[in-house]
């Protein structure tokens, strides 16, 4: 079936605006993750959803960042009042089964804050 | 906390050379270990994995063995190709992935 799908692939916005990034995981995958890839910080974990459990938000860098996962499928990552340091590639991954199964990544959304 | 250390790049090799990219980890417990690869302009792809000590992951001629004693998961390939040029990330996971900084491999003809 289809892999992890992310949209948009590129987003350019002005500082201070809000942005929403979307992730469509692989069908049937119960776990969904958001990561951020930037030059200065490498690959960083942001947030993790597993089934109906409360999400692990321990990687969110500030309260401007939030995420939802509706109906156990599609997820939206929202960044409010964007700052230039938010510029990065935002990656979504999904996983079946337990933590020793591999995560499968989407192609990411490249976010540029002017 | 949990962390992954991998060798600085870039690693520059000629085609058909032997490749080793070192990776060591620090973790409380026994995580699953992964190598991901990112080709130019593309997303992260799983290369191989190992879930317990002494497991050997292999794919596309690449291999890595989960060494509990040395907390290592070094990536090896006997004969690299130009098409292997990419950035390689070592990672550990209990639930979420913790990545190393990545190692860029450049293979010249």
PDB file of C-alpha atoms in Angstrom:
ATOM      1  CA  UNK A   1       0.000   0.000   0.000  1.00  0.00           C
ATOM      2  CA  UNK A   2       0.925   3.667   0.062  1.00  0.00           C
ATOM      3  CA  UNK A   3       3.638   4.975   2.323  1.00  0.00           C
ATOM      4  CA  UNK A   4       3.495   7.855   4.761  1.00  0.00           C
ATOM      5  CA  UNK A   5       2.189  10.946   3.018  1.00  0.00           C
ATOM      6  CA  UNK A   6       2.954  14.496   4.142  1.00  0.00           C
ATOM      7  CA  UNK A   7       1.613  17.803   2.898  1.00  0.00           C
ATOM      8  CA  UNK A   8       2.537  20.348   1.858  1.00  0.00           C
ATOM      9  CA  UNK A   9       6.001  19.313   0.659  1.00  0.00           C
ATOM     10  CA  UNK A  10       7.184  22.913   0.962  1.00  0.00           C
ATOM     11  CA  UNK A  11       5.838  25.821   2.968  1.00  0.00           C
ATOM     12  CA  UNK A  12       7.117  29.369   3.016  1.00  0.00           C
ATOM     13  CA  UNK A  13       5.520  31.774   5.469  1.00  0.00           C
ATOM     14  CA  UNK A  14       6.196  35.016   7.245  1.00  0.00           C
ATOM     15  CA  UNK A  15       7.396  35.219  10.799  1.00  0.00           C
ATOM     16  CA  UNK A  16       4.494  35.379  13.230  1.00  0.00           C
ATOM     17  CA  UNK A  17       2.046  33.407  11.082  1.00  0.00           C
ATOM     18  CA  UNK A  18       0.559  30.055  12.093  1.00  0.00           C
ATOM     19  CA  UNK A  19       1.198  26.933  10.005  1.00  0.00           C
ATOM     20  CA  UNK A  20      -0.375  23.478   9.849  1.00  0.00           C
ATOM     21  CA  UNK A  21       1.462  20.430   8.579  1.00  0.00           C
ATOM     22  CA  UNK A  22      -0.388  17.245   7.720  1.00  0.00           C
ATOM     23  CA  UNK A  23       0.600  13.591   7.948  1.00  0.00           C
ATOM     24  CA  UNK A  24      -1.250  10.566   6.572  1.00  0.00           C
ATOM     25  CA  UNK A  25       0.300   7.423   8.082  1.00  0.00           C
ATOM     26  CA  UNK A  26       0.437   3.961   6.591  1.00  0.00           C
ATOM     27  CA  UNK A  27      -2.970   2.324   6.951  1.00  0.00           C
ATOM     28  CA  UNK A  28      -3.188   0.170  10.050  1.00  0.00           C
ATOM     29  CA  UNK A  29      -0.142   1.658  11.770  1.00  0.00           C
ATOM     30  CA  UNK A  30      -1.031   2.419  15.369  1.00  0.00           C
ATOM     31  CA  UNK A  31       1.921   4.648  16.215  1.00  0.00           C
ATOM     32  CA  UNK A  32       2.648   8.039  14.652  1.00  0.00           C
ATOM     33  CA  UNK A  33       5.637  10.278  15.260  1.00  0.00           C
ATOM     34  CA  UNK A  34       6.770  13.778  14.371  1.00  0.00           C
ATOM     35  CA  UNK A  35      10.460  14.652  14.099  1.00  0.00           C
ATOM     36  CA  UNK A  36      12.315  17.747  13.006  1.00  0.00           C
ATOM     37  CA  UNK A  37      15.492  17.824  10.922  1.00  0.00           C
ATOM     38  CA  UNK A  38      17.538  20.991  10.953  1.00  0.00           C
ATOM     39  CA  UNK A  39      21.167  21.810  10.208  1.00  0.00           C
ATOM     40  CA  UNK A  40      22.037  22.864  13.703  1.00  0.00           C
ATOM     41  CA  UNK A  41      20.119  20.245  15.682  1.00  0.00           C
ATOM     42  CA  UNK A  42      20.088  17.128  13.512  1.00  0.00           C
ATOM     43  CA  UNK A  43      17.066  14.850  13.855  1.00  0.00           C
ATOM     44  CA  UNK A  44      14.952  15.605  16.915  1.00  0.00           C
ATOM     45  CA  UNK A  45      11.885  13.843  18.285  1.00  0.00           C
ATOM     46  CA  UNK A  46       8.870  16.094  18.753  1.00  0.00           C
ATOM     47  CA  UNK A  47       5.763  14.071  19.658  1.00  0.00           C
ATOM     48  CA  UNK A  48       4.462  10.495  19.568  1.00  0.00           C
ATOM     49  CA  UNK A  49       0.939   9.063  19.384  1.00  0.00           C
ATOM     50  CA  UNK A  50       0.189   5.437  20.235  1.00  0.00           C
ATOM     51  CA  UNK A  51      -3.359   4.230  19.784  1.00  0.00           C
ATOM     52  CA  UNK A  52      -5.737   5.880  22.231  1.00  0.00           C
ATOM     53  CA  UNK A  53      -3.072   6.663  24.818  1.00  0.00           C
ATOM     54  CA  UNK A  54      -2.138  10.192  25.780  1.00  0.00           C
ATOM     55  CA  UNK A  55       0.564  11.453  23.406  1.00  0.00           C
ATOM     56  CA  UNK A  56       4.189  11.772  24.464  1.00  0.00           C
ATOM     57  CA  UNK A  57       4.820  15.489  23.985  1.00  0.00           C
ATOM     58  CA  UNK A  58       8.221  15.530  25.647  1.00  0.00           C
ATOM     59  CA  UNK A  59      10.072  16.692  22.516  1.00  0.00           C
ATOM     60  CA  UNK A  60       7.982  19.752  21.683  1.00  0.00           C
ATOM     61  CA  UNK A  61      10.340  22.738  21.904  1.00  0.00           C
ATOM     62  CA  UNK A  62       7.778  25.294  23.108  1.00  0.00           C
ATOM     63  CA  UNK A  63       4.082  25.782  23.750  1.00  0.00           C
ATOM     64  CA  UNK A  64       3.770  27.249  20.253  1.00  0.00           C
ATOM     65  CA  UNK A  65       3.927  23.666  18.976  1.00  0.00           C
ATOM     66  CA  UNK A  66       0.959  21.294  19.195  1.00  0.00           C
ATOM     67  CA  UNK A  67      -0.295  18.225  17.385  1.00  0.00           C
ATOM     68  CA  UNK A  68      -3.464  16.247  17.045  1.00  0.00           C
ATOM     69  CA  UNK A  69      -4.279  12.847  15.683  1.00  0.00           C
ATOM     70  CA  UNK A  70      -7.892  12.454  14.656  1.00  0.00           C
ATOM     71  CA  UNK A  71      -9.597   9.083  14.527  1.00  0.00           C
ATOM     72  CA  UNK A  72      -6.320   7.276  15.096  1.00  0.00           C
ATOM     73  CA  UNK A  73      -5.146   8.140  11.606  1.00  0.00           C
ATOM     74  CA  UNK A  74      -4.300  11.560  10.141  1.00  0.00           C
ATOM     75  CA  UNK A  75      -2.206  13.923  12.242  1.00  0.00           C
ATOM     76  CA  UNK A  76      -1.726  17.676  12.088  1.00  0.00           C
ATOM     77  CA  UNK A  77       1.257  19.508  13.565  1.00  0.00           C
ATOM     78  CA  UNK A  78       0.515  23.166  14.266  1.00  0.00           C
ATOM     79  CA  UNK A  79       3.102  25.850  14.898  1.00  0.00           C
ATOM     80  CA  UNK A  80       1.724  29.150  16.157  1.00  0.00           C
ATOM     81  CA  UNK A  81       3.435  32.532  15.811  1.00  0.00           C
ATOM     82  CA  UNK A  82       6.284  31.033  13.785  1.00  0.00           C
ATOM     83  CA  UNK A  83       9.851  32.142  14.401  1.00  0.00           C
ATOM     84  CA  UNK A  84      12.854  31.916  12.091  1.00  0.00           C
ATOM     85  CA  UNK A  85      14.379  29.153  14.219  1.00  0.00           C
ATOM     86  CA  UNK A  86      11.350  27.002  13.335  1.00  0.00           C
ATOM     87  CA  UNK A  87      12.717  26.677   9.791  1.00  0.00           C
ATOM     88  CA  UNK A  88      13.450  22.975   9.281  1.00  0.00           C
ATOM     89  CA  UNK A  89      12.206  19.827   7.596  1.00  0.00           C
ATOM     90  CA  UNK A  90       9.361  18.291   9.590  1.00  0.00           C
ATOM     91  CA  UNK A  91       9.197  14.533   9.258  1.00  0.00           C
ATOM     92  CA  UNK A  92       6.332  12.222  10.075  1.00  0.00           C
ATOM     93  CA  UNK A  93       6.753   8.496  10.661  1.00  0.00           C
ATOM     94  CA  UNK A  94       4.415   5.640  11.448  1.00  0.00           C
ATOM     95  CA  UNK A  95       4.961   2.216  12.915  1.00  0.00           C
ATOM     96  CA  UNK A  96       3.044  -0.999  13.290  1.00  0.00           C
ATOM     97  CA  UNK A  97       3.223  -3.130  16.399  1.00  0.00           C
ATOM     98  CA  UNK A  98       5.726  -2.592  19.181  1.00  0.00           C
ATOM     99  CA  UNK A  99       8.757  -0.363  19.618  1.00  0.00           C
ATOM    100  CA  UNK A 100      11.167  -2.822  18.045  1.00  0.00           C
ATOM    101  CA  UNK A 101       9.427  -2.472  14.692  1.00  0.00           C
ATOM    102  CA  UNK A 102      10.917   0.091  12.320  1.00  0.00           C
ATOM    103  CA  UNK A 103       9.385   3.471  11.739  1.00  0.00           C
ATOM    104  CA  UNK A 104       8.543   4.411   8.155  1.00  0.00           C
ATOM    105  CA  UNK A 105       9.065   8.016   7.190  1.00  0.00           C
ATOM    106  CA  UNK A 106       7.334  10.403   4.855  1.00  0.00           C
ATOM    107  CA  UNK A 107       9.287  12.746   2.588  1.00  0.00           C
ATOM    108  CA  UNK A 108       8.801  15.623   5.004  1.00  0.00           C
ATOM    109  CA  UNK A 109       7.593  19.210   4.836  1.00  0.00           C
ATOM    110  CA  UNK A 110      10.293  21.818   4.298  1.00  0.00           C
ATOM    111  CA  UNK A 111       9.250  24.858   6.317  1.00  0.00           C
ATOM    112  CA  UNK A 112      10.903  28.202   5.654  1.00  0.00           C
ATOM    113  CA  UNK A 113      10.140  31.212   7.850  1.00  0.00           C
ATOM    114  CA  UNK A 114      10.958  34.558   6.280  1.00  0.00           C
TER     115      UNK A 114
ATOM    116  CA  UNK B   1      19.633   9.676  28.929  1.00  0.00           C
ATOM    117  CA  UNK B   2      19.771   7.654  25.745  1.00  0.00           C
ATOM    118  CA  UNK B   3      22.157   8.791  23.037  1.00  0.00           C
ATOM    119  CA  UNK B   4      23.894   7.694  19.847  1.00  0.00           C
ATOM    120  CA  UNK B   5      27.365   8.664  18.711  1.00  0.00           C
ATOM    121  CA  UNK B   6      28.526   8.081  15.181  1.00  0.00           C
ATOM    122  CA  UNK B   7      31.684   9.002  13.352  1.00  0.00           C
ATOM    123  CA  UNK B   8      32.051  12.411  11.820  1.00  0.00           C
ATOM    124  CA  UNK B   9      31.995  12.667   8.073  1.00  0.00           C
ATOM    125  CA  UNK B  10      32.324  13.009   5.309  1.00  0.00           C
ATOM    126  CA  UNK B  11      33.702   9.584   4.554  1.00  0.00           C
ATOM    127  CA  UNK B  12      35.226   9.629   1.087  1.00  0.00           C
ATOM    128  CA  UNK B  13      35.896   6.330  -0.678  1.00  0.00           C
ATOM    129  CA  UNK B  14      36.602   5.033  -4.132  1.00  0.00           C
ATOM    130  CA  UNK B  15      34.191   2.586  -5.735  1.00  0.00           C
ATOM    131  CA  UNK B  16      34.661  -1.020  -4.530  1.00  0.00           C
ATOM    132  CA  UNK B  17      36.365   0.064  -1.303  1.00  0.00           C
ATOM    133  CA  UNK B  18      35.412  -1.392   2.093  1.00  0.00           C
ATOM    134  CA  UNK B  19      33.159   0.753   4.253  1.00  0.00           C
ATOM    135  CA  UNK B  20      32.878   1.013   8.017  1.00  0.00           C
ATOM    136  CA  UNK B  21      30.824   3.670   9.767  1.00  0.00           C
ATOM    137  CA  UNK B  22      31.158   3.449  13.532  1.00  0.00           C
ATOM    138  CA  UNK B  23      28.171   3.805  15.831  1.00  0.00           C
ATOM    139  CA  UNK B  24      28.030   3.462  19.607  1.00  0.00           C
ATOM    140  CA  UNK B  25      25.107   4.026  21.919  1.00  0.00           C
ATOM    141  CA  UNK B  26      24.284   4.765  25.524  1.00  0.00           C
ATOM    142  CA  UNK B  27      21.006   3.445  26.851  1.00  0.00           C
ATOM    143  CA  UNK B  28      19.321   2.201  29.985  1.00  0.00           C
ATOM    144  CA  UNK B  29      18.260  -1.274  28.940  1.00  0.00           C
ATOM    145  CA  UNK B  30      18.429  -2.947  25.557  1.00  0.00           C
ATOM    146  CA  UNK B  31      16.984  -0.885  22.729  1.00  0.00           C
ATOM    147  CA  UNK B  32      16.351  -1.875  19.151  1.00  0.00           C
ATOM    148  CA  UNK B  33      18.997  -0.508  16.798  1.00  0.00           C
ATOM    149  CA  UNK B  34      18.575   0.818  13.274  1.00  0.00           C
ATOM    150  CA  UNK B  35      20.464   2.280  10.372  1.00  0.00           C
ATOM    151  CA  UNK B  36      18.554   4.728   8.189  1.00  0.00           C
ATOM    152  CA  UNK B  37      19.821   6.201   4.912  1.00  0.00           C
ATOM    153  CA  UNK B  38      18.968   9.509   3.284  1.00  0.00           C
ATOM    154  CA  UNK B  39      19.836   9.784  -0.402  1.00  0.00           C
ATOM    155  CA  UNK B  40      20.230  13.286  -1.869  1.00  0.00           C
ATOM    156  CA  UNK B  41      16.890  15.043  -2.083  1.00  0.00           C
ATOM    157  CA  UNK B  42      14.995  12.112  -0.564  1.00  0.00           C
ATOM    158  CA  UNK B  43      13.468  11.132   2.754  1.00  0.00           C
ATOM    159  CA  UNK B  44      14.742   8.738   5.400  1.00  0.00           C
ATOM    160  CA  UNK B  45      14.677   5.065   4.457  1.00  0.00           C
ATOM    161  CA  UNK B  46      15.213   2.123   6.737  1.00  0.00           C
ATOM    162  CA  UNK B  47      18.405   0.309   5.761  1.00  0.00           C
ATOM    163  CA  UNK B  48      18.577  -2.415   8.395  1.00  0.00           C
ATOM    164  CA  UNK B  49      17.716  -3.229  11.987  1.00  0.00           C
ATOM    165  CA  UNK B  50      18.586  -5.492  14.910  1.00  0.00           C
ATOM    166  CA  UNK B  51      16.398  -6.001  17.929  1.00  0.00           C
ATOM    167  CA  UNK B  52      18.582  -7.949  20.369  1.00  0.00           C
ATOM    168  CA  UNK B  53      22.185  -8.685  21.225  1.00  0.00           C
ATOM    169  CA  UNK B  54      24.199 -10.553  18.580  1.00  0.00           C
ATOM    170  CA  UNK B  55      21.505 -10.002  15.929  1.00  0.00           C
ATOM    171  CA  UNK B  56      22.927  -9.114  12.532  1.00  0.00           C
ATOM    172  CA  UNK B  57      20.895  -6.831  10.302  1.00  0.00           C
ATOM    173  CA  UNK B  58      21.623  -6.876   6.578  1.00  0.00           C
ATOM    174  CA  UNK B  59      20.293  -5.288   3.418  1.00  0.00           C
ATOM    175  CA  UNK B  60      21.694  -4.272   0.003  1.00  0.00           C
ATOM    176  CA  UNK B  61      25.133  -5.612   0.939  1.00  0.00           C
ATOM    177  CA  UNK B  62      25.258  -3.595   4.177  1.00  0.00           C
ATOM    178  CA  UNK B  63      25.576  -5.347   7.539  1.00  0.00           C
ATOM    179  CA  UNK B  64      25.607  -4.352  11.196  1.00  0.00           C
ATOM    180  CA  UNK B  65      25.816  -6.525  14.321  1.00  0.00           C
ATOM    181  CA  UNK B  66      24.258  -5.569  17.668  1.00  0.00           C
ATOM    182  CA  UNK B  67      27.163  -5.772  20.139  1.00  0.00           C
ATOM    183  CA  UNK B  68      25.953  -5.468  23.714  1.00  0.00           C
ATOM    184  CA  UNK B  69      29.434  -5.773  25.220  1.00  0.00           C
ATOM    185  CA  UNK B  70      30.764  -2.780  23.324  1.00  0.00           C
ATOM    186  CA  UNK B  71      27.377  -1.012  22.933  1.00  0.00           C
ATOM    187  CA  UNK B  72      28.071  -0.720  19.229  1.00  0.00           C
ATOM    188  CA  UNK B  73      26.271  -1.181  15.923  1.00  0.00           C
ATOM    189  CA  UNK B  74      28.880  -0.462  13.253  1.00  0.00           C
ATOM    190  CA  UNK B  75      27.761  -0.379   9.623  1.00  0.00           C
ATOM    191  CA  UNK B  76      29.881  -2.258   7.061  1.00  0.00           C
ATOM    192  CA  UNK B  77      29.846  -2.969   3.350  1.00  0.00           C
ATOM    193  CA  UNK B  78      32.441  -4.948   1.494  1.00  0.00           C
ATOM    194  CA  UNK B  79      32.373  -3.041  -1.794  1.00  0.00           C
ATOM    195  CA  UNK B  80      30.714   0.364  -2.079  1.00  0.00           C
ATOM    196  CA  UNK B  81      29.174   1.799  -5.222  1.00  0.00           C
ATOM    197  CA  UNK B  82      28.739   5.379  -6.371  1.00  0.00           C
ATOM    198  CA  UNK B  83      25.003   4.925  -5.778  1.00  0.00           C
ATOM    199  CA  UNK B  84      25.685   4.375  -2.046  1.00  0.00           C
ATOM    200  CA  UNK B  85      26.573   8.057  -1.678  1.00  0.00           C
ATOM    201  CA  UNK B  86      24.159   9.324   0.975  1.00  0.00           C
ATOM    202  CA  UNK B  87      23.882  10.307   4.629  1.00  0.00           C
ATOM    203  CA  UNK B  88      23.672   7.373   7.045  1.00  0.00           C
ATOM    204  CA  UNK B  89      21.986   7.685  10.450  1.00  0.00           C
ATOM    205  CA  UNK B  90      22.384   5.257  13.321  1.00  0.00           C
ATOM    206  CA  UNK B  91      19.463   5.230  15.752  1.00  0.00           C
ATOM    207  CA  UNK B  92      18.178   3.461  18.850  1.00  0.00           C
ATOM    208  CA  UNK B  93      14.595   2.964  19.897  1.00  0.00           C
ATOM    209  CA  UNK B  94      12.559   1.874  22.838  1.00  0.00           C
ATOM    210  CA  UNK B  95       9.495   3.685  21.524  1.00  0.00           C
ATOM    211  CA  UNK B  96      10.833   6.849  19.916  1.00  0.00           C
ATOM    212  CA  UNK B  97      13.956   7.056  17.796  1.00  0.00           C
ATOM    213  CA  UNK B  98      17.111   8.701  19.067  1.00  0.00           C
ATOM    214  CA  UNK B  99      19.399   9.484  16.146  1.00  0.00           C
ATOM    215  CA  UNK B 100      23.093  10.036  15.748  1.00  0.00           C
ATOM    216  CA  UNK B 101      24.242  13.125  13.890  1.00  0.00           C
ATOM    217  CA  UNK B 102      24.570  11.314  10.573  1.00  0.00           C
ATOM    218  CA  UNK B 103      27.617  10.425   8.474  1.00  0.00           C
ATOM    219  CA  UNK B 104      27.885  11.571   4.890  1.00  0.00           C
ATOM    220  CA  UNK B 105      29.391   8.993   2.528  1.00  0.00           C
ATOM    221  CA  UNK B 106      30.844  10.105  -0.786  1.00  0.00           C
ATOM    222  CA  UNK B 107      31.849   7.389  -3.251  1.00  0.00           C
ATOM    223  CA  UNK B 108      33.796   8.360  -6.341  1.00  0.00           C
ATOM    224  CA  UNK B 109      34.157   6.257  -9.520  1.00  0.00           C
TER     225      UNK B 109
END
